[in-house]
Amino acid sequence: MDQLDVGVIVLNWNGLQDTLACLESIYDQKAVPRYVVLVDNGSSDGSVDGVHQWLQTNRRFSAVESHEHGQSQGSVREFELHRSEGSIGTGDTAVSPFRFVTIENGANLGFAAGNNVAIRFLIRCQVKYVLLLNNDTVVVDEAFAILVRGMEQSPECQCMVPQIRYAGDPERIWNCGAQWTWLGMPRYNYAEANISALEGVGPFAVEMVSGCALIIRSSWLESHGILSERFFFGEEDIELSWRMRAMGKAAMFCWPQAVVYHKVGSSLTKRADVGLLPKVYVGYLNRMIFLRGAWGNGLRWQARRLLLHAWFSWKMIAKMGMSPRDAARVVRDFARDSVEMNGVDAGFFHYLMNEKFKAAG
């Protein structure tokens, strides 16, 4: 199989070099996606021009722009990629050209909304599978072909994730999907384990997938909805997993023979600077808002809330050097926000990142 009936979405925001490395790894695959869609969320670093230059100078193929048109949320340019001899893929050269699409949103719409622009585009193009891929990932060997083959062999499976390793520590596993705990916390499969832990391990069911790298049936997205835009950044894969989990244990799988490397940053818990606070706050707030919608605000949610307040307070005091009084103020605000808010939109997200905690600490 030379061409895969899949559309890969790579979302970029001021990350040109990571994006180019990701795109290179995509076209290093022996089996190449029918569509690759680069979505730019209002970058200011010349990312789109850089990608177009890479496209036109790539030795693997010649790129011919097929048409250009506008969308309500951005500008779309589509290219046909014609393989150079001995480059993209092998086998039947009569297959339709590969397609490369750039979509400029013109503003930072966030992760879910940015990806949704491309998801809608690919559904209109009638691809069988949609594959979300972080721009700071590198795809290994035949990962795409393995995932597509896994989906073909498992008609009950609606979504699948690969084995995701740390790019900076290639023999250490970041995660292979996750399971839910009673308190709504993910228990990541094989997290931090050496890759030897997966020797002889075949595909297995998961209850939670990662938006970092996942493949999903377009038919499921059409029937059940695309990514939730209630959260500007984060939680969209958790919400997706929750909806899919309702379909039963066979809805989501990890196929560990497919490998993707992810340039995961240093763990937030290892940082002690005040700049950590807004990131932790928004992450916890996303989760509590989501769980309140999923569970209601009964005993289970209240228990999770009290434990989180205690953990958050300890982290601010012990890890961030805040005074007990300042930590108590933050927890008070968090308690209010987690009860009153139904999502974290772009405005509130930027307020948390840039203004709320300027004087904290």
CSV table of C-alpha atoms in Angstrom, one decimal:
chain,number,residue,atom,x,y,z
A,1,MET,CA,0.0,0.0,0.0
A,2,ASP,CA,1.5,3.2,-1.2
A,3,GLN,CA,-1.1,5.8,-0.4
A,4,LEU,CA,-3.2,5.7,2.9
A,5,ASP,CA,-6.8,6.9,3.0
A,6,VAL,CA,-6.1,9.2,5.9
A,7,GLY,CA,-5.8,13.0,6.4
A,8,VAL,CA,-3.1,14.1,8.8
A,9,ILE,CA,-3.5,17.4,10.7
A,10,VAL,CA,-0.5,19.3,12.0
A,11,LEU,CA,-1.4,22.4,14.0
A,12,ASN,CA,1.3,25.1,14.1
A,13,TRP,CA,1.7,28.2,16.2
A,14,ASN,CA,5.1,29.9,15.9
A,15,GLY,CA,6.9,26.5,15.7
A,16,LEU,CA,8.3,26.4,12.2
A,17,GLN,CA,11.4,24.2,12.9
A,18,ASP,CA,9.5,21.6,14.9
A,19,THR,CA,6.8,21.6,12.2
A,20,LEU,CA,9.3,21.1,9.4
A,21,ALA,CA,10.9,18.2,11.3
A,22,CYS,CA,7.4,16.7,11.7
A,23,LEU,CA,6.6,17.1,8.0
A,24,GLU,CA,9.9,15.5,7.0
A,25,SER,CA,9.1,12.5,9.2
A,26,ILE,CA,5.7,12.2,7.6
A,27,TYR,CA,7.1,12.0,4.1
A,28,ASP,CA,9.8,9.6,5.2
A,29,GLN,CA,7.1,7.0,5.7
A,30,LYS,CA,6.9,4.2,3.2
A,31,ALA,CA,3.1,4.6,3.1
A,32,VAL,CA,2.0,8.3,2.8
A,33,PRO,CA,-1.3,9.9,3.8
A,34,ARG,CA,-3.6,11.0,1.0
A,35,TYR,CA,-3.9,14.4,2.7
A,36,VAL,CA,-1.6,16.4,5.0
A,37,VAL,CA,-3.1,19.6,6.3
A,38,LEU,CA,-0.9,22.2,8.0
A,39,VAL,CA,-3.1,24.5,10.1
A,40,ASP,CA,-1.5,27.7,11.2
A,41,ASN,CA,-3.0,29.4,14.3
A,42,GLY,CA,-2.0,33.0,13.5
A,43,SER,CA,1.8,32.6,13.7
A,44,SER,CA,4.0,35.6,13.6
A,45,ASP,CA,7.3,33.8,12.9
A,46,GLY,CA,6.8,33.3,9.1
A,47,SER,CA,5.8,29.7,9.6
A,48,VAL,CA,3.4,29.5,6.6
A,49,ASP,CA,6.0,31.1,4.2
A,50,GLY,CA,8.6,28.7,5.6
A,51,VAL,CA,6.4,25.7,5.0
A,52,HIS,CA,5.6,26.8,1.5
A,53,GLN,CA,9.3,27.2,0.8
A,54,TRP,CA,10.0,23.7,2.2
A,55,LEU,CA,7.2,22.4,0.0
A,56,GLN,CA,8.5,23.9,-3.2
A,57,THR,CA,12.1,22.9,-2.7
A,58,ASN,CA,11.6,19.4,-1.4
A,59,ARG,CA,13.5,16.8,-3.4
A,60,ARG,CA,10.9,14.1,-2.8
A,61,PHE,CA,8.2,15.6,-4.9
A,62,SER,CA,7.2,18.5,-7.1
A,63,ALA,CA,4.3,20.6,-5.7
A,64,VAL,CA,1.7,22.1,-8.0
A,65,GLU,CA,-0.9,24.4,-6.5
A,66,SER,CA,-4.3,23.1,-7.6
A,67,HIS,CA,-6.5,25.9,-6.4
A,68,GLU,CA,-6.8,28.6,-3.8
A,69,HIS,CA,-9.9,29.7,-2.0
A,70,GLY,CA,-11.1,31.4,1.1
A,71,GLN,CA,-13.0,30.0,4.1
A,72,SER,CA,-14.9,31.8,6.8
A,73,GLN,CA,-12.1,31.1,9.3
A,74,GLY,CA,-9.0,31.3,7.2
A,75,SER,CA,-7.3,31.0,3.8
A,76,VAL,CA,-6.8,27.6,2.2
A,77,ARG,CA,-4.2,26.6,-0.3
A,78,GLU,CA,-4.0,23.1,-1.8
A,79,PHE,CA,-1.1,21.5,-3.6
A,80,GLU,CA,-0.8,18.3,-5.5
A,81,LEU,CA,2.4,16.5,-4.7
A,82,HIS,CA,3.8,14.5,-7.6
A,83,ARG,CA,6.5,12.0,-6.6
A,84,SER,CA,10.0,12.2,-7.8
A,85,GLU,CA,11.4,8.9,-9.0
A,86,GLY,CA,12.4,6.7,-6.0
A,87,SER,CA,10.9,9.1,-3.5
A,88,ILE,CA,7.5,9.1,-1.8
A,89,GLY,CA,6.4,5.5,-1.5
A,90,THR,CA,6.9,2.6,-3.8
A,91,GLY,CA,4.7,0.6,-6.1
A,92,ASP,CA,1.8,1.7,-8.2
A,93,THR,CA,2.5,5.1,-9.6
A,94,ALA,CA,-1.0,5.5,-11.0
A,95,VAL,CA,-2.5,6.4,-7.6
A,96,SER,CA,-4.0,9.9,-7.3
A,97,PRO,CA,-1.5,12.6,-6.3
A,98,PHE,CA,-0.9,13.3,-2.6
A,99,ARG,CA,-2.4,16.5,-1.3
A,100,PHE,CA,-0.8,19.0,0.9
A,101,VAL,CA,-3.0,21.8,2.3
A,102,THR,CA,-2.2,24.9,4.3
A,103,ILE,CA,-5.0,26.6,6.2
A,104,GLU,CA,-4.3,30.0,7.8
A,105,ASN,CA,-6.7,30.8,10.6
A,106,GLY,CA,-5.4,34.3,11.0
A,107,ALA,CA,-5.6,34.1,14.8
A,108,ASN,CA,-4.8,31.6,17.6
A,109,LEU,CA,-8.1,29.7,17.9
A,110,GLY,CA,-6.7,27.2,20.4
A,111,PHE,CA,-6.0,23.5,20.0
A,112,ALA,CA,-9.6,22.2,19.5
A,113,ALA,CA,-11.0,25.0,17.3
A,114,GLY,CA,-7.8,25.1,15.2
A,115,ASN,CA,-7.9,21.4,14.5
A,116,ASN,CA,-11.6,21.5,13.9
A,117,VAL,CA,-11.2,23.7,10.9
A,118,ALA,CA,-9.0,21.0,9.3
A,119,ILE,CA,-11.3,18.1,10.5
A,120,ARG,CA,-14.3,19.7,8.7
A,121,PHE,CA,-12.1,20.2,5.6
A,122,LEU,CA,-11.1,16.5,5.6
A,123,ILE,CA,-14.6,15.2,6.2
A,124,ARG,CA,-15.7,17.2,3.1
A,125,CYS,CA,-12.8,15.5,1.2
A,126,GLN,CA,-14.2,12.1,2.3
A,127,VAL,CA,-11.1,10.6,3.8
A,128,LYS,CA,-11.7,7.5,5.8
A,129,TYR,CA,-9.5,8.4,8.7
A,130,VAL,CA,-8.4,11.6,10.4
A,131,LEU,CA,-5.0,11.6,12.2
A,132,LEU,CA,-4.1,14.4,14.7
A,133,LEU,CA,-0.4,14.9,15.1
A,134,ASN,CA,1.3,17.5,17.3
A,135,ASN,CA,3.8,19.6,15.4
A,136,ASP,CA,6.5,18.7,17.9
A,137,THR,CA,6.4,15.0,17.1
A,138,VAL,CA,8.4,12.8,14.8
A,139,VAL,CA,6.9,9.7,13.2
A,140,VAL,CA,8.9,6.5,13.1
A,141,ASP,CA,9.2,4.0,10.2
A,142,GLU,CA,5.8,2.7,9.2
A,143,ALA,CA,3.7,4.1,12.1
A,144,PHE,CA,0.9,5.5,9.8
A,145,ALA,CA,0.6,2.2,7.9
A,146,ILE,CA,0.5,0.2,11.2
A,147,LEU,CA,-2.2,2.4,12.6
A,148,VAL,CA,-4.3,2.3,9.5
A,149,ARG,CA,-3.9,-1.5,9.3
A,150,GLY,CA,-4.9,-1.8,12.9
A,151,MET,CA,-8.1,0.2,12.3
A,152,GLU,CA,-8.9,-2.0,9.3
A,153,GLN,CA,-8.4,-5.1,11.3
A,154,SER,CA,-10.5,-3.8,14.2
A,155,PRO,CA,-13.9,-2.5,12.8
A,156,GLU,CA,-15.2,-2.0,16.4
A,157,CYS,CA,-12.3,0.4,17.2
A,158,GLN,CA,-13.1,4.0,16.5
A,159,CYS,CA,-9.9,5.6,17.7
A,160,MET,CA,-6.3,4.4,18.1
A,161,VAL,CA,-3.1,5.8,19.6
A,162,PRO,CA,0.5,4.7,19.0
A,163,GLN,CA,3.2,4.2,21.5
A,164,ILE,CA,4.5,7.7,22.3
A,165,ARG,CA,8.1,8.0,23.4
A,166,TYR,CA,10.1,11.0,24.6
A,167,ALA,CA,12.1,12.5,21.8
A,168,GLY,CA,14.8,13.6,24.2
A,169,ASP,CA,15.0,10.1,25.8
A,170,PRO,CA,14.1,7.7,22.9
A,171,GLU,CA,14.1,4.6,25.1
A,172,ARG,CA,11.6,5.9,27.6
A,173,ILE,CA,7.9,5.8,27.0
A,174,TRP,CA,5.8,8.9,27.5
A,175,ASN,CA,2.5,7.0,27.3
A,176,CYS,CA,0.4,4.5,25.5
A,177,GLY,CA,-3.0,6.0,26.2
A,178,ALA,CA,-4.5,5.8,29.7
A,179,GLN,CA,-7.2,4.3,31.9
A,180,TRP,CA,-9.6,6.3,34.2
A,181,THR,CA,-9.4,6.2,37.9
A,182,TRP,CA,-12.4,6.6,40.2
A,183,LEU,CA,-11.4,10.2,40.9
A,184,GLY,CA,-11.2,11.1,37.2
A,185,MET,CA,-7.4,11.1,37.0
A,186,PRO,CA,-5.6,9.4,34.1
A,187,ARG,CA,-3.4,6.4,34.8
A,188,TYR,CA,-1.1,6.4,31.8
A,189,ASN,CA,-0.2,3.0,30.4
A,190,TYR,CA,3.6,2.2,30.5
A,191,ALA,CA,4.4,5.9,31.4
A,192,GLU,CA,8.1,6.4,32.1
A,193,ALA,CA,8.9,2.7,31.4
A,194,ASN,CA,11.7,1.6,29.3
A,195,ILE,CA,10.7,0.5,25.8
A,196,SER,CA,11.6,-3.0,26.7
A,197,ALA,CA,8.4,-3.2,28.8
A,198,LEU,CA,6.5,-3.4,25.5
A,199,GLU,CA,8.4,-6.3,24.0
A,200,GLY,CA,5.8,-8.9,22.9
A,201,VAL,CA,2.9,-6.7,23.9
A,202,GLY,CA,0.1,-6.6,21.3
A,203,PRO,CA,-2.7,-4.1,20.8
A,204,PHE,CA,-4.7,-3.4,23.9
A,205,ALA,CA,-7.9,-1.4,24.8
A,206,VAL,CA,-7.6,2.0,26.5
A,207,GLU,CA,-10.1,4.3,28.0
A,208,MET,CA,-8.3,7.6,27.2
A,209,VAL,CA,-6.4,8.8,24.1
A,210,SER,CA,-3.9,11.6,23.7
A,211,GLY,CA,-4.5,14.4,21.2
A,212,CYS,CA,-0.7,14.4,20.7
A,213,ALA,CA,-1.1,11.5,18.2
A,214,LEU,CA,-4.3,9.7,17.4
A,215,ILE,CA,-6.2,8.2,14.4
A,216,ILE,CA,-10.0,8.3,14.4
A,217,ARG,CA,-12.7,7.3,11.9
A,218,SER,CA,-14.2,10.2,10.0
A,219,SER,CA,-17.6,8.5,10.2
A,220,TRP,CA,-17.4,8.6,14.0
A,221,LEU,CA,-16.6,12.4,13.9
A,222,GLU,CA,-19.5,12.9,11.5
A,223,SER,CA,-22.0,11.0,13.7
A,224,HIS,CA,-20.8,12.0,17.2
A,225,GLY,CA,-19.2,15.4,16.7
A,226,ILE,CA,-15.7,16.8,16.4
A,227,LEU,CA,-13.5,18.2,19.2
A,228,SER,CA,-15.1,20.2,22.0
A,229,GLU,CA,-14.3,23.9,21.9
A,230,ARG,CA,-15.3,24.6,25.5
A,231,PHE,CA,-11.6,24.7,26.4
A,232,PHE,CA,-9.2,27.0,24.6
A,233,PHE,CA,-6.2,24.7,25.3
A,234,GLY,CA,-6.3,21.3,26.9
A,235,GLU,CA,-9.0,18.7,27.8
A,236,GLU,CA,-10.3,18.3,24.3
A,237,ASP,CA,-8.8,14.7,24.1
A,238,ILE,CA,-10.2,13.9,27.6
A,239,GLU,CA,-13.7,15.0,26.5
A,240,LEU,CA,-13.4,13.1,23.3
A,241,SER,CA,-12.3,10.0,25.2
A,242,TRP,CA,-15.3,10.3,27.5
A,243,ARG,CA,-17.7,10.4,24.7
A,244,MET,CA,-16.1,7.5,22.9
A,245,ARG,CA,-15.8,5.5,26.1
A,246,ALA,CA,-19.6,5.3,26.3
A,247,MET,CA,-19.5,3.1,23.2
A,248,GLY,CA,-17.8,0.3,25.2
A,249,LYS,CA,-14.3,-1.1,25.9
A,250,ALA,CA,-13.5,-1.9,22.3
A,251,ALA,CA,-13.9,1.7,21.1
A,252,MET,CA,-10.3,2.8,21.7
A,253,PHE,CA,-7.0,1.0,21.4
A,254,CYS,CA,-3.2,1.5,21.6
A,255,TRP,CA,-1.2,-0.2,18.9
A,256,PRO,CA,2.3,-0.2,20.5
A,257,GLN,CA,4.2,-1.3,17.3
A,258,ALA,CA,3.4,2.2,15.9
A,259,VAL,CA,5.9,4.6,17.4
A,260,VAL,CA,5.9,8.4,17.6
A,261,TYR,CA,8.5,10.6,19.4
A,262,HIS,CA,7.2,13.6,21.2
A,263,LYS,CA,9.3,16.6,22.3
A,264,VAL,CA,7.8,16.7,25.8
A,265,GLY,CA,9.0,19.6,27.9
A,266,SER,CA,10.3,19.3,31.4
A,267,SER,CA,7.6,18.1,33.9
A,268,LEU,CA,5.7,21.1,35.3
A,269,THR,CA,6.1,19.6,38.8
A,270,LYS,CA,9.9,20.1,38.5
A,271,ARG,CA,9.6,23.8,38.1
A,272,ALA,CA,9.6,26.1,41.1
A,273,ASP,CA,9.1,29.5,39.4
A,274,VAL,CA,5.9,31.5,39.7
A,275,GLY,CA,5.4,31.3,36.0
A,276,LEU,CA,4.2,27.7,36.6
A,277,LEU,CA,1.1,28.9,38.4
A,278,PRO,CA,-1.1,29.9,35.5
A,279,LYS,CA,-0.4,26.7,33.6
A,280,VAL,CA,-1.2,24.5,36.6
A,281,TYR,CA,-4.3,26.6,37.4
A,282,VAL,CA,-5.8,26.3,33.9
A,283,GLY,CA,-5.0,22.6,33.7
A,284,TYR,CA,-6.7,21.9,37.0
A,285,LEU,CA,-9.6,24.2,36.1
A,286,ASN,CA,-10.2,22.5,32.8
A,287,ARG,CA,-10.3,19.1,34.5
A,288,MET,CA,-12.7,20.1,37.2
A,289,ILE,CA,-15.1,21.9,34.8
A,290,PHE,CA,-15.1,18.8,32.6
A,291,LEU,CA,-15.7,16.4,35.4
A,292,ARG,CA,-18.5,18.5,36.8
A,293,GLY,CA,-20.2,18.3,33.4
A,294,ALA,CA,-19.5,14.5,33.2
A,295,TRP,CA,-20.4,13.6,36.8
A,296,GLY,CA,-22.5,16.4,38.1
A,297,ASN,CA,-21.5,18.1,41.3
A,298,GLY,CA,-22.4,15.3,43.7
A,299,LEU,CA,-20.3,13.3,46.2
A,300,ARG,CA,-17.7,12.0,43.7
A,301,TRP,CA,-17.0,15.5,42.2
A,302,GLN,CA,-16.9,17.1,45.7
A,303,ALA,CA,-14.4,14.5,46.9
A,304,ARG,CA,-12.2,15.1,43.9
A,305,ARG,CA,-12.5,18.9,44.4
A,306,LEU,CA,-11.4,18.7,48.1
A,307,LEU,CA,-8.5,16.5,47.3
A,308,LEU,CA,-7.4,18.8,44.5
A,309,HIS,CA,-7.7,21.9,46.7
A,310,ALA,CA,-5.4,20.3,49.3
A,311,TRP,CA,-2.9,19.1,46.6
A,312,PHE,CA,-2.9,22.5,44.9
A,313,SER,CA,-2.3,24.3,48.1
A,314,TRP,CA,0.6,22.1,48.9
A,315,LYS,CA,2.1,22.5,45.5
A,316,MET,CA,1.9,26.3,45.7
A,317,ILE,CA,3.5,26.5,49.1
A,318,ALA,CA,6.1,23.7,48.9
A,319,LYS,CA,7.0,23.9,45.2
A,320,MET,CA,6.3,27.5,44.2
A,321,GLY,CA,7.3,29.2,47.4
A,322,MET,CA,4.0,31.0,47.9
A,323,SER,CA,2.9,32.1,51.3
A,324,PRO,CA,-0.1,30.2,52.9
A,325,ARG,CA,-2.2,33.4,52.6
A,326,ASP,CA,-1.5,33.8,48.9
A,327,ALA,CA,-2.1,30.1,48.3
A,328,ALA,CA,-5.5,30.4,50.1
A,329,ARG,CA,-6.5,33.3,47.9
A,330,VAL,CA,-5.7,31.3,44.7
A,331,VAL,CA,-7.6,28.2,46.0
A,332,ARG,CA,-10.6,30.5,46.9
A,333,ASP,CA,-10.7,31.8,43.3
A,334,PHE,CA,-10.2,28.3,41.9
A,335,ALA,CA,-13.1,27.0,43.9
A,336,ARG,CA,-15.3,29.8,42.6
A,337,ASP,CA,-14.2,29.3,39.0
A,338,SER,CA,-14.6,25.5,39.0
A,339,VAL,CA,-18.2,25.9,40.1
A,340,GLU,CA,-19.3,28.9,38.1
A,341,MET,CA,-17.6,28.4,34.7
A,342,ASN,CA,-18.7,26.0,32.0
A,343,GLY,CA,-15.5,26.3,30.0
A,344,VAL,CA,-12.2,28.2,29.6
A,345,ASP,CA,-12.5,30.4,26.5
A,346,ALA,CA,-9.7,32.3,24.8
A,347,GLY,CA,-10.3,35.5,26.8
A,348,PHE,CA,-10.1,33.8,30.2
A,349,PHE,CA,-7.2,31.7,29.1
A,350,HIS,CA,-5.1,34.7,28.1
A,351,TYR,CA,-6.2,36.5,31.3
A,352,LEU,CA,-4.9,33.6,33.4
A,353,MET,CA,-1.6,33.4,31.4
A,354,ASN,CA,-0.9,37.1,31.3
A,355,GLU,CA,-2.6,39.1,34.0
A,356,LYS,CA,-4.2,37.3,37.0
A,357,PHE,CA,-1.0,36.1,38.7
A,358,LYS,CA,1.4,38.9,37.9
A,359,ALA,CA,1.7,39.8,41.6
A,360,ALA,CA,1.3,36.3,42.9
A,361,GLY,CA,4.1,34.9,45.1
